[in-house]
Coordinates of N, CA and C and ligand atoms in Angstrom, one line a residue:
X74 N 5.2 -13.9 -84.7 CA 6.3 -14.7 -84.2 C 5.9 -15.5 -83.0
X75 N 6.3 -16.8 -82.9 CA 5.9 -17.6 -81.7 C 6.6 -17.0 -80.5
X76 N 6.0 -17.4 -79.3 CA 6.7 -17.0 -78.0 C 8.1 -17.5 -78.0
X77 N 8.3 -18.8 -78.4 CA 9.6 -19.4 -78.4 C 10.6 -18.6 -79.2
X78 N 10.2 -18.2 -80.4 CA 11.0 -17.4 -81.3 C 11.3 -16.0 -80.7
X79 N 10.3 -15.4 -80.1 CA 10.5 -14.1 -79.4 C 11.5 -14.2 -78.3
X80 N 11.4 -15.3 -77.5 CA 12.3 -15.5 -76.4 C 13.7 -15.8 -76.9
X81 N 13.8 -16.6 -77.9 CA 15.2 -16.9 -78.5 C 15.9 -15.6 -79.0
X82 N 15.1 -14.8 -79.6 CA 15.6 -13.5 -80.1 C 16.1 -12.6 -79.0
X83 N 15.2 -12.6 -78.0 CA 15.5 -11.8 -76.8 C 16.8 -12.3 -76.1
X84 N 16.9 -13.6 -76.0 CA 18.1 -14.1 -75.3 C 19.3 -13.8 -76.1
X85 N 19.3 -13.8 -77.4 CA 20.4 -13.5 -78.2 C 20.8 -12.0 -78.0
X86 N 19.8 -11.1 -77.9 CA 20.1 -9.7 -77.6 C 20.7 -9.6 -76.2
X87 N 20.2 -10.3 -75.3 CA 20.6 -10.2 -73.9 C 22.1 -10.6 -73.8
X88 N 22.4 -11.7 -74.5 CA 23.8 -12.2 -74.5 C 24.8 -11.2 -75.0
X89 N 24.4 -10.3 -75.8 CA 25.3 -9.2 -76.2 C 25.3 -7.9 -75.4
X90 N 24.6 -8.0 -74.3 CA 24.4 -6.8 -73.5 C 25.7 -6.3 -72.8
X91 N 25.9 -5.1 -72.9 CA 27.1 -4.5 -72.2 C 26.7 -3.2 -71.4
X92 N 25.4 -3.2 -71.0 CA 24.9 -1.9 -70.4 C 25.6 -1.6 -69.1
X93 N 26.1 -2.6 -68.3 CA 26.7 -2.2 -67.1 C 28.0 -3.0 -66.9
X94 N 28.7 -2.7 -65.9 CA 30.1 -3.3 -65.7 C 30.0 -4.8 -65.3
X95 N 28.9 -5.3 -64.9 CA 28.8 -6.7 -64.4 C 29.2 -7.6 -65.6
X96 N 28.9 -7.3 -66.8 CA 29.2 -8.2 -67.9 C 30.7 -8.4 -68.1
X97 N 31.5 -7.4 -67.7 CA 33.0 -7.5 -67.8 C 33.5 -8.5 -66.8
X98 N 32.9 -8.6 -65.7 CA 33.4 -9.5 -64.6 C 32.8 -10.9 -64.6
X99 N 31.9 -11.2 -65.5 CA 31.3 -12.5 -65.4 C 31.7 -13.3 -66.7
X100 N 31.4 -14.6 -66.6 CA 31.7 -15.5 -67.7 C 30.7 -15.3 -68.9
X101 N 29.4 -15.3 -68.5 CA 28.4 -15.2 -69.5 C 27.1 -14.7 -68.9
X102 N 26.2 -14.2 -69.8 CA 24.9 -13.7 -69.4 C 24.0 -15.0 -69.1
X103 N 23.2 -14.9 -68.1 CA 22.3 -16.0 -67.8 C 20.9 -15.5 -68.0
X104 N 20.3 -15.7 -69.2 CA 19.0 -15.1 -69.4 C 17.8 -15.7 -68.7
X105 N 17.8 -17.0 -68.7 CA 16.6 -17.7 -68.0 C 16.4 -19.0 -68.8
X106 N 15.6 -19.9 -68.1 CA 15.3 -21.2 -68.8 C 13.8 -21.6 -68.5
X107 N 13.3 -22.4 -69.3 CA 12.0 -23.0 -69.0 C 11.1 -23.0 -70.1
X108 N 9.8 -23.1 -69.7 CA 8.7 -23.3 -70.7 C 8.2 -21.9 -71.1
X109 N 8.2 -21.6 -72.3 CA 7.7 -20.3 -72.8 C 6.2 -20.1 -72.6
X110 N 5.5 -21.3 -72.4 CA 4.0 -21.2 -72.1 C 3.8 -21.3 -70.6
X111 N 4.8 -21.1 -69.8 CA 4.6 -21.3 -68.3 C 3.6 -20.4 -67.7
X112 N 2.8 -21.0 -66.8 CA 1.9 -20.2 -66.0 C 2.6 -19.5 -64.8
X113 N 3.7 -20.1 -64.4 CA 4.5 -19.5 -63.3 C 5.9 -19.1 -63.7
X114 N 6.2 -17.9 -63.4 CA 7.6 -17.3 -63.6 C 8.2 -17.1 -62.3
X115 N 9.3 -17.9 -62.0 CA 10.1 -17.7 -60.8 C 11.2 -16.7 -61.1
X116 N 11.3 -15.7 -60.2 CA 12.4 -14.7 -60.4 C 13.3 -14.6 -59.2
X117 N 14.5 -15.0 -59.4 CA 15.5 -14.9 -58.3 C 16.3 -13.6 -58.4
X118 N 17.5 -13.6 -57.8 CA 18.2 -12.4 -57.6 C 19.2 -12.2 -58.7
X119 N 20.2 -13.0 -58.8 CA 21.3 -12.9 -59.8 C 22.0 -14.3 -59.9
X120 N 22.7 -14.5 -61.0 CA 23.4 -15.8 -61.1 C 24.6 -15.8 -60.0
X121 N 24.8 -17.1 -59.6 CA 26.0 -17.3 -58.7 C 27.1 -18.0 -59.5
X122 N 28.0 -18.6 -58.8 CA 29.2 -19.2 -59.5 C 28.8 -20.3 -60.5
X123 N 27.9 -21.2 -60.1 CA 27.5 -22.4 -60.9 C 26.7 -21.9 -62.1
X124 N 25.9 -20.9 -61.9 CA 25.0 -20.3 -62.9 C 25.9 -19.6 -64.0
X125 N 26.9 -18.9 -63.5 CA 27.8 -18.2 -64.3 C 28.6 -19.2 -65.2
X126 N 28.9 -20.3 -64.6 CA 29.7 -21.3 -65.4 C 28.8 -22.0 -66.5
X127 N 27.5 -22.3 -66.1 CA 26.7 -23.1 -67.0 C 25.8 -22.3 -67.9
X128 N 25.5 -21.0 -67.5 CA 24.6 -20.2 -68.3 C 23.1 -20.4 -68.0
X129 N 22.8 -21.2 -67.0 CA 21.4 -21.5 -66.6 C 21.2 -21.0 -65.1
X130 N 20.0 -20.5 -64.8 CA 19.7 -20.0 -63.5 C 19.4 -21.2 -62.5
X131 N 19.7 -21.0 -61.3 CA 19.4 -21.9 -60.2 C 19.8 -23.4 -60.5
X132 N 21.1 -23.5 -60.7 CA 21.6 -24.9 -60.9 C 22.6 -25.3 -59.8
X133 N 22.8 -24.4 -58.8 CA 23.6 -24.8 -57.7 C 22.8 -25.4 -56.5
X134 N 23.3 -25.2 -55.3 CA 22.6 -25.8 -54.1 C 21.1 -25.2 -54.0
X135 N 21.0 -23.9 -54.2 CA 19.7 -23.3 -54.1 C 18.7 -23.8 -55.2
X136 N 19.3 -24.1 -56.4 CA 18.6 -24.6 -57.5 C 18.1 -26.0 -57.2
X137 N 18.9 -26.8 -56.5 CA 18.6 -28.2 -56.2 C 17.4 -28.2 -55.2
X138 N 17.4 -27.2 -54.3 CA 16.3 -27.1 -53.3 C 15.0 -26.6 -54.1
X139 N 15.2 -25.7 -55.0 CA 14.0 -25.2 -55.8 C 13.4 -26.4 -56.6
X140 N 14.3 -27.3 -57.2 CA 13.8 -28.4 -57.9 C 13.0 -29.4 -57.0
X141 N 13.5 -29.5 -55.7 CA 12.8 -30.4 -54.8 C 11.4 -29.8 -54.4
X142 N 11.4 -28.5 -54.3 CA 10.1 -27.9 -53.9 C 9.1 -28.0 -55.1
X143 N 9.6 -27.9 -56.3 CA 8.8 -28.0 -57.5 C 8.2 -29.4 -57.5
X144 N 9.1 -30.4 -57.2 CA 8.6 -31.8 -57.2 C 7.5 -32.0 -56.2
X145 N 7.6 -31.4 -55.0 CA 6.5 -31.5 -54.0 C 5.2 -31.1 -54.6
X146 N 5.2 -30.1 -55.4 CA 3.9 -29.6 -56.0 C 3.7 -30.2 -57.4
X147 N 4.4 -31.3 -57.7 CA 4.3 -32.1 -58.9 C 4.6 -31.3 -60.2
X148 N 5.6 -30.4 -60.1 CA 6.0 -29.7 -61.3 C 7.5 -30.0 -61.5
X149 N 7.9 -29.8 -62.8 CA 9.3 -29.9 -63.1 C 9.8 -28.5 -63.6
X150 N 11.1 -28.4 -63.6 CA 11.6 -27.1 -64.1 C 11.1 -26.8 -65.5
X151 N 10.9 -27.9 -66.3 CA 10.4 -27.7 -67.7 C 9.0 -27.2 -67.8
X152 N 8.3 -27.2 -66.6 CA 6.9 -26.7 -66.6 C 6.8 -25.2 -66.3
X153 N 7.9 -24.6 -65.8 CA 7.8 -23.3 -65.3 C 8.9 -22.5 -66.1
X154 N 9.0 -21.2 -65.8 CA 10.1 -20.4 -66.3 C 10.9 -19.8 -65.2
X155 N 12.2 -19.8 -65.3 CA 13.0 -19.4 -64.2 C 14.0 -18.3 -64.7
X156 N 14.0 -17.2 -64.0 CA 14.9 -16.1 -64.4 C 15.4 -15.3 -63.2
X157 N 16.2 -14.3 -63.4 CA 16.7 -13.5 -62.3 C 16.5 -12.0 -62.6
X158 N 16.5 -11.2 -61.6 CA 16.4 -9.7 -61.8 C 17.6 -9.2 -62.5
X159 N 18.8 -9.8 -62.2 CA 20.0 -9.4 -62.8 C 20.6 -10.6 -63.5
X160 N 21.0 -10.4 -64.8 CA 21.4 -11.5 -65.6 C 22.9 -11.9 -65.6
X161 N 23.7 -11.0 -65.0 CA 25.1 -11.3 -64.9 C 25.5 -11.5 -63.4
X162 N 26.5 -12.3 -63.2 CA 26.9 -12.6 -61.8 C 27.7 -11.4 -61.2
X163 N 27.2 -10.9 -60.1 CA 27.9 -9.8 -59.4 C 29.2 -10.4 -58.8
X164 N 30.3 -9.6 -58.7 CA 31.6 -10.1 -58.2 C 31.4 -10.7 -56.8
X165 N 32.0 -11.8 -56.5 CA 31.9 -12.4 -55.2 C 30.5 -12.7 -54.7
X166 N 29.6 -12.8 -55.6 CA 28.2 -13.0 -55.3 C 27.6 -11.9 -54.4
X167 N 28.1 -10.7 -54.5 CA 27.6 -9.6 -53.7 C 26.1 -9.3 -54.2
X168 N 25.4 -8.5 -53.3 CA 24.0 -8.2 -53.7 C 24.1 -7.3 -54.9
X169 N 23.1 -7.4 -55.8 CA 23.1 -6.5 -57.0 C 22.8 -5.1 -56.5
X170 N 23.4 -4.1 -57.1 CA 23.2 -2.7 -56.8 C 21.9 -2.2 -57.4
X171 N 21.3 -1.2 -56.8 CA 20.0 -0.7 -57.4 C 20.2 -0.3 -58.9
X172 N 21.4 0.3 -59.2 CA 21.7 0.7 -60.6 C 21.7 -0.5 -61.5
X173 N 22.2 -1.6 -61.0 CA 22.3 -2.8 -61.8 C 20.9 -3.4 -62.1
X174 N 20.1 -3.4 -61.0 CA 18.8 -3.9 -61.1 C 18.0 -3.1 -62.1
X175 N 18.2 -1.8 -62.0 CA 17.4 -0.8 -62.9 C 17.9 -1.0 -64.3
X176 N 19.2 -1.2 -64.5 CA 19.7 -1.4 -65.9 C 19.2 -2.7 -66.5
X177 N 19.1 -3.7 -65.7 CA 18.7 -5.0 -66.3 C 17.2 -5.1 -66.4
X178 N 16.4 -4.2 -65.8 CA 15.0 -4.3 -65.8 C 14.3 -4.4 -67.1
X179 N 14.8 -3.7 -68.2 CA 14.1 -3.8 -69.5 C 14.2 -5.3 -70.0
X180 N 15.2 -6.0 -69.7 CA 15.3 -7.4 -70.1 C 14.3 -8.2 -69.4
X181 N 14.2 -8.1 -68.1 CA 13.2 -8.8 -67.4 C 11.7 -8.5 -67.8
X182 N 11.6 -7.2 -68.0 CA 10.2 -6.7 -68.5 C 9.8 -7.4 -69.8
X183 N 10.8 -7.4 -70.7 CA 10.5 -8.1 -72.0 C 10.2 -9.5 -71.8
X184 N 10.9 -10.2 -71.0 CA 10.7 -11.6 -70.7 C 9.2 -11.8 -70.2
X185 N 8.9 -11.0 -69.2 CA 7.5 -11.1 -68.7 C 6.4 -10.8 -69.7
X186 N 6.7 -9.8 -70.6 CA 5.7 -9.5 -71.6 C 5.5 -10.6 -72.6
X187 N 6.6 -11.4 -72.9 CA 6.5 -12.5 -73.8 C 5.8 -13.7 -73.1
X188 N 6.2 -14.0 -71.9 CA 5.7 -15.2 -71.2 C 4.3 -14.9 -70.7
X189 N 4.0 -13.8 -70.2 CA 2.7 -13.4 -69.7 C 2.3 -14.5 -68.7
X190 N 3.0 -14.7 -67.6 CA 2.7 -15.7 -66.6 C 1.4 -15.3 -65.9
X191 N 0.7 -16.3 -65.4 CA -0.4 -16.0 -64.5 C 0.1 -15.6 -63.1
X192 N 1.2 -16.1 -62.8 CA 1.8 -15.8 -61.4 C 3.3 -15.6 -61.5
X193 N 3.7 -14.5 -60.9 CA 5.2 -14.3 -60.7 C 5.5 -14.6 -59.3
X194 N 6.4 -15.5 -59.1 CA 6.9 -15.9 -57.8 C 8.2 -15.2 -57.6
X195 N 8.3 -14.3 -56.6 CA 9.6 -13.7 -56.4 C 10.4 -14.5 -55.3
X196 N 11.6 -14.7 -55.6 CA 12.5 -15.5 -54.7 C 13.5 -14.5 -54.0
X197 N 13.2 -14.2 -52.7 CA 14.1 -13.4 -52.0 C 13.8 -11.9 -52.1
X198 N 14.5 -11.1 -51.2 CA 14.2 -9.7 -51.0 C 14.4 -8.9 -52.3
X199 N 15.5 -9.1 -53.0 CA 15.9 -8.3 -54.1 C 14.8 -8.4 -55.2
X200 N 14.4 -9.6 -55.4 CA 13.3 -9.8 -56.5 C 12.0 -9.2 -56.0
X201 N 11.6 -9.4 -54.8 CA 10.4 -8.8 -54.2 C 10.4 -7.3 -54.4
X202 N 11.6 -6.7 -54.0 CA 11.7 -5.2 -54.0 C 11.5 -4.6 -55.4
X203 N 11.9 -5.4 -56.4 CA 11.7 -4.8 -57.8 C 10.2 -4.6 -58.1
X204 N 9.3 -5.4 -57.6 CA 7.9 -5.3 -57.9 C 7.1 -4.8 -56.7
X205 N 7.5 -5.1 -55.5 CA 6.7 -4.7 -54.4 C 7.6 -3.9 -53.4
X206 N 8.0 -2.7 -53.8 CA 8.9 -1.9 -52.9 C 8.0 -1.5 -51.7
X207 N 8.7 -1.1 -50.6 CA 8.0 -0.7 -49.4 C 7.4 -1.8 -48.6
X208 N 7.6 -3.0 -49.0 CA 7.1 -4.1 -48.2 C 8.3 -4.8 -47.5
X209 N 8.0 -5.6 -46.4 CA 9.0 -6.4 -45.8 C 8.7 -7.8 -46.1
X210 N 9.7 -8.5 -46.5 CA 9.5 -9.9 -46.9 C 9.0 -10.8 -45.8
X211 N 9.4 -10.4 -44.6 CA 8.9 -11.2 -43.4 C 7.4 -11.0 -43.2
X212 N 6.9 -9.9 -43.8 CA 5.4 -9.6 -43.6 C 4.6 -10.2 -44.8
X213 N 5.2 -10.2 -46.0 CA 4.3 -10.6 -47.1 C 4.7 -11.9 -47.8
X214 N 5.7 -12.6 -47.2 CA 5.9 -14.0 -47.8 C 4.7 -14.8 -47.6
X215 N 4.4 -15.6 -48.6 CA 3.2 -16.5 -48.5 C 1.9 -15.8 -48.8
X216 N 2.0 -14.6 -49.3 CA 0.7 -13.9 -49.6 C 0.7 -13.5 -51.1
X217 N -0.4 -13.9 -51.8 CA -0.5 -13.5 -53.2 C -1.1 -12.1 -53.2
X218 N -0.5 -11.3 -54.1 CA -1.0 -9.9 -54.3 C -1.1 -9.5 -55.7
X219 N -2.3 -8.9 -56.1 CA -2.4 -8.4 -57.4 C -2.0 -6.9 -57.4
X220 N -1.1 -6.6 -58.3 CA -0.6 -5.2 -58.3 C -0.5 -4.7 -59.8
X221 N -0.6 -3.4 -59.9 CA -0.5 -2.7 -61.2 C 1.0 -2.2 -61.3
X222 N 1.7 -2.7 -62.3 CA 3.1 -2.4 -62.4 C 3.2 -1.5 -63.7
X223 N 4.0 -0.5 -63.6 CA 4.2 0.4 -64.7 C 4.8 -0.4 -65.9
X224 N 4.3 -0.2 -67.1 CA 4.7 -0.8 -68.3 C 4.3 -2.3 -68.4
X225 N 3.6 -2.8 -67.4 CA 3.2 -4.2 -67.4 C 1.7 -4.4 -67.2
X226 N 1.1 -3.5 -66.4 CA -0.3 -3.7 -66.1 C -0.5 -4.6 -64.9
X227 N -1.7 -5.1 -64.8 CA -2.0 -5.9 -63.6 C -1.3 -7.3 -63.6
X228 N -0.8 -7.7 -62.5 CA -0.1 -8.9 -62.4 C -0.2 -9.5 -61.0
X229 N -0.3 -10.8 -60.8 CA -0.4 -11.4 -59.5 C 1.1 -11.8 -59.1
X230 N 1.4 -11.4 -57.9 CA 2.8 -11.7 -57.4 C 2.6 -12.6 -56.1
X231 N 3.6 -13.4 -55.9 CA 3.6 -14.3 -54.7 C 5.1 -14.3 -54.2
X232 N 5.3 -13.8 -53.0 CA 6.6 -13.6 -52.4 C 7.1 -14.8 -51.6
X233 N 8.2 -15.3 -51.9 CA 8.8 -16.4 -51.1 C 10.2 -15.9 -50.6
X234 N 10.6 -16.6 -49.5 CA 12.0 -16.4 -49.1 C 12.9 -17.0 -50.2
X235 N 14.2 -16.6 -50.2 CA 15.1 -17.1 -51.2 C 15.5 -18.5 -50.8
X236 N 15.5 -19.5 -51.7 CA 15.9 -20.9 -51.3 C 17.3 -20.9 -50.7
X237 N 18.2 -20.1 -51.2 CA 19.6 -20.1 -50.6 C 19.6 -19.7 -49.1
X238 N 18.8 -18.7 -48.8 CA 18.7 -18.2 -47.4 C 18.1 -19.3 -46.5
X239 N 17.1 -20.0 -47.1 CA 16.4 -21.0 -46.3 C 17.1 -22.3 -46.2
X240 N 18.1 -22.5 -47.0 CA 18.7 -23.8 -47.2 C 19.2 -24.4 -45.8
X241 N 19.9 -23.5 -45.1 CA 20.5 -24.0 -43.8 C 19.8 -23.4 -42.6
X242 N 18.6 -22.8 -42.8 CA 17.9 -22.2 -41.6 C 16.6 -23.0 -41.5
X243 N 16.6 -23.9 -40.4 CA 15.5 -24.8 -40.3 C 14.1 -24.2 -40.3
X244 N 13.9 -23.1 -39.6 CA 12.5 -22.6 -39.5 C 12.2 -21.8 -40.8
X245 N 13.2 -21.2 -41.4 CA 12.9 -20.5 -42.7 C 12.6 -21.5 -43.8
X246 N 13.3 -22.6 -43.7 CA 13.1 -23.7 -44.7 C 11.7 -24.3 -44.6
X247 N 11.3 -24.5 -43.4 CA 9.9 -25.0 -43.2 C 8.9 -24.0 -43.7
X248 N 9.1 -22.7 -43.4 CA 8.2 -21.7 -43.9 C 8.1 -21.6 -45.4
X249 N 9.3 -21.7 -46.0 CA 9.4 -21.6 -47.5 C 8.7 -22.8 -48.1
X250 N 8.9 -24.0 -47.6 CA 8.2 -25.2 -48.1 C 6.7 -25.0 -48.0
X251 N 6.3 -24.6 -46.8 CA 4.8 -24.4 -46.6 C 4.2 -23.4 -47.6
X252 N 4.9 -22.2 -47.7 CA 4.5 -21.2 -48.7 C 4.5 -21.8 -50.1
X253 N 5.5 -22.5 -50.4 CA 5.6 -23.1 -51.8 C 4.4 -24.0 -52.1
X254 N 4.0 -24.8 -51.1 CA 2.9 -25.7 -51.3 C 1.6 -25.1 -51.6
X255 N 1.5 -23.8 -51.3 CA 0.2 -23.1 -51.6 C 0.1 -22.6 -53.1
X256 N 1.2 -22.8 -53.8 CA 1.2 -22.3 -55.2 C 0.1 -22.9 -56.1
X257 N -0.1 -24.2 -56.0 CA -1.2 -24.7 -56.9 C -2.6 -24.1 -56.6
X258 N -2.9 -23.9 -55.3 CA -4.2 -23.3 -54.9 C -4.2 -21.8 -55.5
X259 N -3.1 -21.1 -55.4 CA -3.1 -19.7 -55.9 C -3.4 -19.7 -57.4
X260 N -2.7 -20.6 -58.1 CA -3.0 -20.7 -59.6 C -4.4 -21.0 -59.8
X261 N -5.0 -22.0 -59.1 CA -6.4 -22.4 -59.3 C -7.3 -21.2 -59.1
X262 N -7.0 -20.4 -58.0 CA -7.8 -19.2 -57.7 C -7.7 -18.2 -58.9
X263 N -6.5 -18.0 -59.4 CA -6.4 -17.0 -60.5 C -7.2 -17.4 -61.7
X264 N -7.2 -18.7 -61.9 CA -7.9 -19.2 -63.1 C -9.4 -19.1 -62.9
X265 N -9.9 -19.3 -61.6 CA -11.3 -19.2 -61.3 C -11.7 -17.7 -61.5
X266 N -10.9 -16.8 -61.1 CA -11.2 -15.4 -61.2 C -11.2 -14.9 -62.6
X267 N -10.5 -15.6 -63.5 CA -10.4 -15.2 -64.9 C -11.7 -15.6 -65.7
X268 N -12.4 -16.6 -65.1 CA -13.6 -17.1 -65.8 C -14.7 -16.1 -65.9
Ligands
URA21 N1 20.4 -17.4 -56.7 C1 19.6 -16.7 -57.5 O1 19.0 -15.7 -57.1 N2 19.6 -16.9 -58.8 C2 20.3 -17.9 -59.3 O2 20.2 -18.1 -60.5 C3 21.0 -18.8 -58.5 C4 21.1 -18.5 -57.2

């Protein structure tokens, strides 16, 4: 089965998920969007209001900023894949609970296994903590790390501040843009090391 078919099937299964109470309080499941052949998988936290309405991740203000940063490195949304650790909007946009992240993990794991990105870019603390627990985002943002993840194997991660957090904070915004601009070099390095 092609990657596209696998992802379509997975998305259909995700849309019928009722594993936790979040599904009852949201409009729809937001599985993810993008290129199934993507080298880069961006992983955010959870859908917000706009994402819940449209069914696509990162379509609100934070998404607009993400699009702008992608443009800086000459990429479009269609070149990458974008998903979240939690696929349903938490009430009032509260932080996802550890139980919700754990319950949704198998969906994300399946997405990663199909896409097999060269680089996973975590957006914000909640996404970082899923893969790189025991780290502080202020210490590891802008650093690429190769890690062995249970059920996944070796994977390169790159931690960024969340675009929503950086949107109205001048210095964090500057840092995020700087970190973001390093992505092409990181990808090039991963490819070099693969040869
Ligand atoms: N913030 C996220 O973490 N994910 C989205 O999809 C939108 C905003």
